[in-house]
PDB file of C-alpha atoms in Angstrom:
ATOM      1  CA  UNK A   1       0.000   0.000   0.000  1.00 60.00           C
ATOM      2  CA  UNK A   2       1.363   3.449  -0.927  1.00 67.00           C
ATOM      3  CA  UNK A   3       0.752   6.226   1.505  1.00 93.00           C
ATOM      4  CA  UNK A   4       2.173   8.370   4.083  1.00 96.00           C
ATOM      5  CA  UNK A   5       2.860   7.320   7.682  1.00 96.00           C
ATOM      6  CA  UNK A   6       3.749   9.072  10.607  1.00 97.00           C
ATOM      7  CA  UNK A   7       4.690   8.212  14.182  1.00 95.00           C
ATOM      8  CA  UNK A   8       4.315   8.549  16.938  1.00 94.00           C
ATOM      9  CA  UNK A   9       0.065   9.226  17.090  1.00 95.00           C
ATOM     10  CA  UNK A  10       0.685  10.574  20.231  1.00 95.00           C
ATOM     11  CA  UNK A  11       3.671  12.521  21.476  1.00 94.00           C
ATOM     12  CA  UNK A  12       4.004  14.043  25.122  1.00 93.00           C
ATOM     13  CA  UNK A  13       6.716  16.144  25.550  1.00 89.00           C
ATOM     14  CA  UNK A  14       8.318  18.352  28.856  1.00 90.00           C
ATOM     15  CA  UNK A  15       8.536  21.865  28.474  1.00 87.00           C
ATOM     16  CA  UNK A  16      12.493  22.063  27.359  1.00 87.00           C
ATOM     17  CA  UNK A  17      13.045  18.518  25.406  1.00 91.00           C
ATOM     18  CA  UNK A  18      13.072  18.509  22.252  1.00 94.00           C
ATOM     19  CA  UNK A  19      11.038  15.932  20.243  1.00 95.00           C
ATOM     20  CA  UNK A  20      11.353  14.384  16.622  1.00 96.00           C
ATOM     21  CA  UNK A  21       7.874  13.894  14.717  1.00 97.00           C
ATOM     22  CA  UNK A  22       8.603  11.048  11.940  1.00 97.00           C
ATOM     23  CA  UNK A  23       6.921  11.084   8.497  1.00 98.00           C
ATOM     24  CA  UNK A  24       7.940   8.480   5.641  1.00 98.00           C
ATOM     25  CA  UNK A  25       6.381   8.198   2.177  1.00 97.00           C
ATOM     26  CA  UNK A  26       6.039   5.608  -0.488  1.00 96.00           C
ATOM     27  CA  UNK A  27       4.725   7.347  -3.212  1.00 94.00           C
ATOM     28  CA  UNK A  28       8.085   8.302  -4.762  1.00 93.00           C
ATOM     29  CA  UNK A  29       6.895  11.899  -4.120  1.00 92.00           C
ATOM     30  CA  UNK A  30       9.415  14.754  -4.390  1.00 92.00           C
ATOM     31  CA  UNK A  31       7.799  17.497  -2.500  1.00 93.00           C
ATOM     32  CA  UNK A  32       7.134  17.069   1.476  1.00 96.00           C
ATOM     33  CA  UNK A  33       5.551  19.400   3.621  1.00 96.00           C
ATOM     34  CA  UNK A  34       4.500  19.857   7.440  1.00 98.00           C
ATOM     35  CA  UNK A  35       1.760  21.879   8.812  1.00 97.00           C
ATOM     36  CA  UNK A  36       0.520  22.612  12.109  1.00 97.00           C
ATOM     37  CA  UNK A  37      -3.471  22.550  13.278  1.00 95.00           C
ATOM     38  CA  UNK A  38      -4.628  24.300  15.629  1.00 92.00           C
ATOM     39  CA  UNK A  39      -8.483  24.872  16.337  1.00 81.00           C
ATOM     40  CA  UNK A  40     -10.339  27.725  14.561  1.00 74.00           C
ATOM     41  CA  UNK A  41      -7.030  28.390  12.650  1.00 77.00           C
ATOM     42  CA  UNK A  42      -6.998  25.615   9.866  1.00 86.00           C
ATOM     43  CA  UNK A  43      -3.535  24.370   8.554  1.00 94.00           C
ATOM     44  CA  UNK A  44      -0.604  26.621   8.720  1.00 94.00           C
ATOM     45  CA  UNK A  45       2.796  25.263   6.859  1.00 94.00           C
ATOM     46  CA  UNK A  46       5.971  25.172   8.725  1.00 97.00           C
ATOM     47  CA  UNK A  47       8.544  23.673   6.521  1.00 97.00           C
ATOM     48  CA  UNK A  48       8.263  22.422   3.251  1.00 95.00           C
ATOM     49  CA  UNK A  49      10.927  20.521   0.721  1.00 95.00           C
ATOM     50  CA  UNK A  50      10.853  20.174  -3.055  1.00 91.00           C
ATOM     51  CA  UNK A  51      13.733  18.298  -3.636  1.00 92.00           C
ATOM     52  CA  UNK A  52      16.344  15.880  -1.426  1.00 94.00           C
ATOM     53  CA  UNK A  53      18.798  18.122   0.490  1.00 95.00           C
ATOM     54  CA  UNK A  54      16.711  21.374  -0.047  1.00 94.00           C
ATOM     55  CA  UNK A  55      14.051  22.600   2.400  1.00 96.00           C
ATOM     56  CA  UNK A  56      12.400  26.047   2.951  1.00 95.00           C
ATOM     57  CA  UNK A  57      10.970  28.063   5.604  1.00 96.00           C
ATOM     58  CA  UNK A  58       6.856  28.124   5.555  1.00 94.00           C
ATOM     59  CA  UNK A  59       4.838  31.084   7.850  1.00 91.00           C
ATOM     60  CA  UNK A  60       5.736  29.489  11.003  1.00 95.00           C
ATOM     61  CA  UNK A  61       9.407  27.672  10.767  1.00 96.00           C
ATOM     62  CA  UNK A  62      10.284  30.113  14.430  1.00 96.00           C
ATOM     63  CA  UNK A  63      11.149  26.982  16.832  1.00 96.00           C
ATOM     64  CA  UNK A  64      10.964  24.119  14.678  1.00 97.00           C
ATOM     65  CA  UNK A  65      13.542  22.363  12.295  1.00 97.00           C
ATOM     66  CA  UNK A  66      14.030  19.774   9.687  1.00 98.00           C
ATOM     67  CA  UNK A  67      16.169  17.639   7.476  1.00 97.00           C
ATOM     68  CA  UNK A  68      15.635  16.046   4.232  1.00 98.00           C
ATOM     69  CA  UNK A  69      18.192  13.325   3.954  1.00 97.00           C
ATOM     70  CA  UNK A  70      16.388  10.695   2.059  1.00 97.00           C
ATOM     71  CA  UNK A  71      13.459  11.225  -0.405  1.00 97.00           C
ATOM     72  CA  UNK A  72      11.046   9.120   1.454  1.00 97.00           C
ATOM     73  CA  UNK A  73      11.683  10.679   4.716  1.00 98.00           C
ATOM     74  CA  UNK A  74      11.085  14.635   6.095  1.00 98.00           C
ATOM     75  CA  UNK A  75      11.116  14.470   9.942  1.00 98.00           C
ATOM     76  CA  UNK A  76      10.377  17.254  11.979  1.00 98.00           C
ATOM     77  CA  UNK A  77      12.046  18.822  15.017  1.00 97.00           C
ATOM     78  CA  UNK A  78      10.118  20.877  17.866  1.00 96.00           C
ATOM     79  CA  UNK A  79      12.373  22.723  19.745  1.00 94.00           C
ATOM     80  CA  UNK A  80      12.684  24.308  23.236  1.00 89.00           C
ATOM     81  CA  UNK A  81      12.511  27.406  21.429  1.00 88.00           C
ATOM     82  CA  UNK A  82       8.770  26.721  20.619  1.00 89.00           C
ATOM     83  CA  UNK A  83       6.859  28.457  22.752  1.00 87.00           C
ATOM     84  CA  UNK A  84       3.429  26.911  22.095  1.00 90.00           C
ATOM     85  CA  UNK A  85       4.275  23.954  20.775  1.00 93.00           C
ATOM     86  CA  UNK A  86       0.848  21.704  21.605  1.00 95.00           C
ATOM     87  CA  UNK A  87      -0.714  20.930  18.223  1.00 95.00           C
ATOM     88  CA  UNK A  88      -2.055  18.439  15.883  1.00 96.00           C
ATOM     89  CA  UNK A  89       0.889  17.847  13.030  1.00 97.00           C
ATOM     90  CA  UNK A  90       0.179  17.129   9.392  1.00 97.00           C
ATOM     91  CA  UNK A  91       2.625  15.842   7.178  1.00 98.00           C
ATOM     92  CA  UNK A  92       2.110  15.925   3.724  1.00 96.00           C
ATOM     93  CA  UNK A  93       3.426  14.875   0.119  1.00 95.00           C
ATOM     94  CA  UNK A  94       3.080  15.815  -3.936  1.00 92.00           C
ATOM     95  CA  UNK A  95       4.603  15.091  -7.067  1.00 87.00           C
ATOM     96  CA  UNK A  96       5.838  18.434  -6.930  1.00 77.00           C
ATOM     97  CA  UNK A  97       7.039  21.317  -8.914  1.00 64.00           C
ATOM     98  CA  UNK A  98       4.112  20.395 -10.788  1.00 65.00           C
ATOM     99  CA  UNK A  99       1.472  22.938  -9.928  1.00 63.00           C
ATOM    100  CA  UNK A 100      -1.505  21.955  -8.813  1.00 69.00           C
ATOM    101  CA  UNK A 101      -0.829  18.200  -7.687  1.00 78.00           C
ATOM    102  CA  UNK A 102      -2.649  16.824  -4.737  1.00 86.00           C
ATOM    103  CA  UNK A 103      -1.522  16.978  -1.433  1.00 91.00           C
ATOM    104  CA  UNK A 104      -1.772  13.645   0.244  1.00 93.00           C
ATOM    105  CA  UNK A 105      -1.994  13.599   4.098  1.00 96.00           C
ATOM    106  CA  UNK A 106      -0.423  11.494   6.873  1.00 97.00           C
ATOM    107  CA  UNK A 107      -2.554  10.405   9.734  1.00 96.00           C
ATOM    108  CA  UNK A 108      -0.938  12.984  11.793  1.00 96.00           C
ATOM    109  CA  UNK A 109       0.756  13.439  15.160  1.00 97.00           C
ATOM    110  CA  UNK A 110      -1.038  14.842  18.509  1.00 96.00           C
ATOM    111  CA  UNK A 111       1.747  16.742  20.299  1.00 95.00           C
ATOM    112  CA  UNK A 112       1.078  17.760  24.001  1.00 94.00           C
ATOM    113  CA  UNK A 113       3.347  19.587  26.018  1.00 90.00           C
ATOM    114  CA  UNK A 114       3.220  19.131  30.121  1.00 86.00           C
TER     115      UNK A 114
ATOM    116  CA  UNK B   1      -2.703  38.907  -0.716  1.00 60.00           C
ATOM    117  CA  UNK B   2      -1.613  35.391   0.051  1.00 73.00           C
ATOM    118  CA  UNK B   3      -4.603  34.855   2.335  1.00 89.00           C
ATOM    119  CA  UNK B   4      -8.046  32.602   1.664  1.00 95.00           C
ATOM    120  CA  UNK B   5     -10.702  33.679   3.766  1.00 96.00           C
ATOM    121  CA  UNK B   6     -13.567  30.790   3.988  1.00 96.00           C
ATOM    122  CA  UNK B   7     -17.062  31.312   5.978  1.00 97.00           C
ATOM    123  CA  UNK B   8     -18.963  30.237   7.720  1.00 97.00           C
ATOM    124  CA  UNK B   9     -16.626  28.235  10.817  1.00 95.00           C
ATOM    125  CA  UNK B  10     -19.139  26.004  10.987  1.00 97.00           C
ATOM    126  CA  UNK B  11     -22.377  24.858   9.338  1.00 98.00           C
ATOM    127  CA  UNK B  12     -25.746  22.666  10.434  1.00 98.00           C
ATOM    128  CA  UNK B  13     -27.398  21.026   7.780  1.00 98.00           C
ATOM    129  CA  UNK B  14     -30.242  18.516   8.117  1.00 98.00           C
ATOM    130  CA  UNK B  15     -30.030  15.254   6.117  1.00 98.00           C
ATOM    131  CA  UNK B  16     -30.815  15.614   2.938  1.00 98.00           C
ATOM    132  CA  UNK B  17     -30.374  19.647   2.731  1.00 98.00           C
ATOM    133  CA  UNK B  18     -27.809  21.336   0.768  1.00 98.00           C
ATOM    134  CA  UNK B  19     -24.821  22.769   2.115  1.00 98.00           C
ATOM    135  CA  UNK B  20     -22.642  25.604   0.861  1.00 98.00           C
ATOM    136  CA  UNK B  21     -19.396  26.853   1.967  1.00 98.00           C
ATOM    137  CA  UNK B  22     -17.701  29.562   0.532  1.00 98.00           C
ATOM    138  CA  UNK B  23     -13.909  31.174   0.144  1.00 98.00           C
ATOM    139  CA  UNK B  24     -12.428  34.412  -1.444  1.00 98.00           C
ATOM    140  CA  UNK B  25      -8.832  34.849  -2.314  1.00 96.00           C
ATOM    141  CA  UNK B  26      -6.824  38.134  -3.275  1.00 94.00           C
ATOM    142  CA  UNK B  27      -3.757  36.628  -5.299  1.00 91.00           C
ATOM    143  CA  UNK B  28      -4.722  36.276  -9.075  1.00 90.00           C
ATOM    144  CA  UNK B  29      -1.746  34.165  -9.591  1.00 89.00           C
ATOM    145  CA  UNK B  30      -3.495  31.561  -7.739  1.00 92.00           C
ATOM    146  CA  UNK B  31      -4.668  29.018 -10.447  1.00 90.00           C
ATOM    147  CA  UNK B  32      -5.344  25.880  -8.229  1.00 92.00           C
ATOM    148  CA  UNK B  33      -8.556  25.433  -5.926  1.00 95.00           C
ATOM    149  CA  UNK B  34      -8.655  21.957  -4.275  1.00 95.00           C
ATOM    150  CA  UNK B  35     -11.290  21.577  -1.404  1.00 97.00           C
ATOM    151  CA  UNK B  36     -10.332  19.094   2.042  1.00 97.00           C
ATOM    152  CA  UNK B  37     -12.173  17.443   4.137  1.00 97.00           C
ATOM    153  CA  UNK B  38     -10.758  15.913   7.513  1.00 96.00           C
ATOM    154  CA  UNK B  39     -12.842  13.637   9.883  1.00 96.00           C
ATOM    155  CA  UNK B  40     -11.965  14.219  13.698  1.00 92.00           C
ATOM    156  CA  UNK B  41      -8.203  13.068  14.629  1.00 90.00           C
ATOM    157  CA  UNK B  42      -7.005  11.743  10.663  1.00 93.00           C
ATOM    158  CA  UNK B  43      -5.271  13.750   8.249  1.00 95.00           C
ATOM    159  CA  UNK B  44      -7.263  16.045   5.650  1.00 96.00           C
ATOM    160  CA  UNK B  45      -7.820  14.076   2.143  1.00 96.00           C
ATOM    161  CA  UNK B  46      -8.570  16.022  -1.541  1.00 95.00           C
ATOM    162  CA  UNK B  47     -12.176  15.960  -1.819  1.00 96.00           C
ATOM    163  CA  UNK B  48     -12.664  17.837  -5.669  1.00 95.00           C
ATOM    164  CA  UNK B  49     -10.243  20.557  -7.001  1.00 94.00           C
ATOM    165  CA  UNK B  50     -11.010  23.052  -9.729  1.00 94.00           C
ATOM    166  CA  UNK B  51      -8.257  25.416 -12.017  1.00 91.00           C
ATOM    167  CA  UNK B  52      -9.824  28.819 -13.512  1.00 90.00           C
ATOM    168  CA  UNK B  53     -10.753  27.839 -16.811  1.00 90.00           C
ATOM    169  CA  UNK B  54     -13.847  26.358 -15.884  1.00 93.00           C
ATOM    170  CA  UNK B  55     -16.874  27.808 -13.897  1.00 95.00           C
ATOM    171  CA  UNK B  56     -18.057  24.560 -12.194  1.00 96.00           C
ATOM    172  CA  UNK B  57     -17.069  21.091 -11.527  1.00 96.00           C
ATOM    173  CA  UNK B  58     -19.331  18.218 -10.271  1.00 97.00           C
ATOM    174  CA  UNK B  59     -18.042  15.036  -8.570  1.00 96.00           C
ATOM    175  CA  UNK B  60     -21.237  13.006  -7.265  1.00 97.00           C
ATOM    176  CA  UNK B  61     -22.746  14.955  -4.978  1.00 98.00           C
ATOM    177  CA  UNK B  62     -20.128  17.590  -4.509  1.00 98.00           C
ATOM    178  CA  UNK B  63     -19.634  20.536  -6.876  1.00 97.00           C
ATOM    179  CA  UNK B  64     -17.178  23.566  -6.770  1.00 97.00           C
ATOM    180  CA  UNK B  65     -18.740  26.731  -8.311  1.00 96.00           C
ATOM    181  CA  UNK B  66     -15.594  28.973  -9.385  1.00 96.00           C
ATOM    182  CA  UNK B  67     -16.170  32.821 -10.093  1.00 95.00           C
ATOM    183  CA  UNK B  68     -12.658  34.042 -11.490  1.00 94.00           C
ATOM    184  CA  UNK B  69     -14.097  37.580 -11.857  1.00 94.00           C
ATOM    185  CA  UNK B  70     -14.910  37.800  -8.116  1.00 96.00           C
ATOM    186  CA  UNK B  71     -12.124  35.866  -6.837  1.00 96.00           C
ATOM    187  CA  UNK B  72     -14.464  33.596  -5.105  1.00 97.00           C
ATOM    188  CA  UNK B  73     -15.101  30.358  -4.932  1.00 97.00           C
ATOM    189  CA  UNK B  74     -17.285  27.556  -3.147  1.00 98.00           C
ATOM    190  CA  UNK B  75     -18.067  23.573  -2.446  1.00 98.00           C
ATOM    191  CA  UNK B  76     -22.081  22.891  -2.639  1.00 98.00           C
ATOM    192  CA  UNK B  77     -22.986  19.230  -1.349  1.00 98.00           C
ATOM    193  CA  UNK B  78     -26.272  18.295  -2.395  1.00 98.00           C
ATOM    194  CA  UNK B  79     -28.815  15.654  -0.726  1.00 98.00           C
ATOM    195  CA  UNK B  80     -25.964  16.370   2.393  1.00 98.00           C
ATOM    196  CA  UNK B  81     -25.481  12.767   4.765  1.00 98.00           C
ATOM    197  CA  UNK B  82     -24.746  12.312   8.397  1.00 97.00           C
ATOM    198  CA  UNK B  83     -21.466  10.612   6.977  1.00 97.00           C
ATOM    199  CA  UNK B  84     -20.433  13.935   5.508  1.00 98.00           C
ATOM    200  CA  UNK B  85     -20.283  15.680   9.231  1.00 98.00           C
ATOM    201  CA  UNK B  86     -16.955  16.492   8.812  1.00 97.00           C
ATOM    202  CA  UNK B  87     -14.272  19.795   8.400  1.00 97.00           C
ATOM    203  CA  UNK B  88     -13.814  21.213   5.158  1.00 98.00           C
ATOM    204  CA  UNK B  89     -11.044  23.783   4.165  1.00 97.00           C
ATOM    205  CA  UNK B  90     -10.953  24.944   0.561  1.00 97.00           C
ATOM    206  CA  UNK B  91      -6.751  25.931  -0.391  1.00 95.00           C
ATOM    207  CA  UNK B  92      -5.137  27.458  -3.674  1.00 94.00           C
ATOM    208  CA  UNK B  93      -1.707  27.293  -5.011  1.00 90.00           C
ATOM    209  CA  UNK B  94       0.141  28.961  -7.957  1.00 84.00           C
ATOM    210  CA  UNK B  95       0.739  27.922 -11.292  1.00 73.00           C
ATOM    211  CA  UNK B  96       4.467  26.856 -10.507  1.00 73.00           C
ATOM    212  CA  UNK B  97       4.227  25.096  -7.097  1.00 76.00           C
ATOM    213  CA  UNK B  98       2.106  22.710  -5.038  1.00 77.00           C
ATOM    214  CA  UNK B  99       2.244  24.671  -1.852  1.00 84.00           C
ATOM    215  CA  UNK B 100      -0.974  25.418  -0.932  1.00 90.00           C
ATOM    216  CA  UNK B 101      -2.688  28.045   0.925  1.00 92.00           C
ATOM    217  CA  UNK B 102      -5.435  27.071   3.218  1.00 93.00           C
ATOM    218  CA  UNK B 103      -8.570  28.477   4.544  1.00 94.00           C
ATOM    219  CA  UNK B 104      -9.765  28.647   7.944  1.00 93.00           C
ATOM    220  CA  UNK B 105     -11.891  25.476   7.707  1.00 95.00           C
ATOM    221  CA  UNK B 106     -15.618  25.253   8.414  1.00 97.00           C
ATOM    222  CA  UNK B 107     -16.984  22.480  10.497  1.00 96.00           C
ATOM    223  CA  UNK B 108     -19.773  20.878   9.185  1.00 98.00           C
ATOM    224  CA  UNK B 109     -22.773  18.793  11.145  1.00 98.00           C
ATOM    225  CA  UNK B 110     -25.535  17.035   9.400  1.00 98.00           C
ATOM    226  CA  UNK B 111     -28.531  15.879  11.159  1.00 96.00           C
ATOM    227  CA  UNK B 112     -30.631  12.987  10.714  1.00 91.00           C
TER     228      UNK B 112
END
């Protein structure tokens, strides 16, 4: 089956750690992105990556990193530096530089911070 | 200008009603409308898309009307199901990239 996966389902975290959100695709995809959910606010995109190696900045990259090593694999890094960093987190794929190419979702990742 | 505004948040429609939910963007170099919907805790999955060189699409019971010279456009769902109680968020992208730029959501509840 091809599709996107990403662990854990559930993350809890303590204020200061930093934690490592794992997405993997096998849809030979080049593009990968990650969002963040929050309620009433809809999906806002953090990083995104159009290539392996290569990976931009999206509207809210402050406090969060990522690497692109591999083409089936984007994870993402919260970091201490996130203020706020309790969330619902999307990871998503696409052929890419294509324009206009569905998105395809992962099941996502519930991040709570105690 | 890279904003999509989307109304209403949320939405009650009885079974069987229509429901309509609308978006407006500013960019004109937007030339991809794809329309999400996400059941509670899973990810968000394409649901219908439309580019600008058409007016409407229909897929089953879903349909995206498209007004290019208004800058608006919106997801009707006819003879609306219980099973459809779900959040939808309506996104565009430009012609040279498949980031995407999402609305607010709206929340939608059909009853029985």
């Amino acid at each position: 089956d091809g599709g996107i996966t990403q662990s854990p389902k559930y993350l809890f975290r303590k204020e200061g750690q930093n934690v490592t959100l794992s997405c993997e695709q096998n849809l030979n995809h080049d593009a990968m992105y990650w969002y963040r959910q929050d309620p009433g606010q809809g999906l806002r995109l953090i990083y995104y990556s159009q290539i392996v190696n290569d990976f931009q900045k999206g509207d809210i990259a402050e406090g969060y990193s990522v690497s692109r090593e591999k083409k089936e694999s984007f994870p993402l890094t919260v970091t201490s530096a996130q203020k706020n960093p309790t969330a619902f987190y999307l990871c998503a794929s696409s052929i890419g530089l294509a324009g206009g190419s569905e998105q395809f979702f992962g099941p996502g990742t519930r991040l709570t911070v105690l | 200008q890279q904003q999509v505004k989307q109304s209403p948040q949320s939405l009650i429609v009885q079974k069987g009603g229509i429901s309509i939910i609308n978006c407006a963007y500013e960019n004109t170099a937007f030339d991809y409308f794809p329309w999400y919907q996400q059941f509670p805790g899973k990810g968000p999955a394409l649901l219908i898309a439309i580019r600008p060189d058409v007016s409407e699409k229909k897929e089953g019971r879903f349909t995206i009307s498209f007004n290019k010279s208004a800058k608006q456009f919106s997801l009707h769902i006819m003879d609306s199901q219980p099973g459809d109680s779900a959040t939808y968020f309506c996104a565009a992208s430009m012609y040279n990239t498949d980031k995407l730029i999402f609305g607010t959501g709206t929340r939608l509840q059909v009853f029985p």
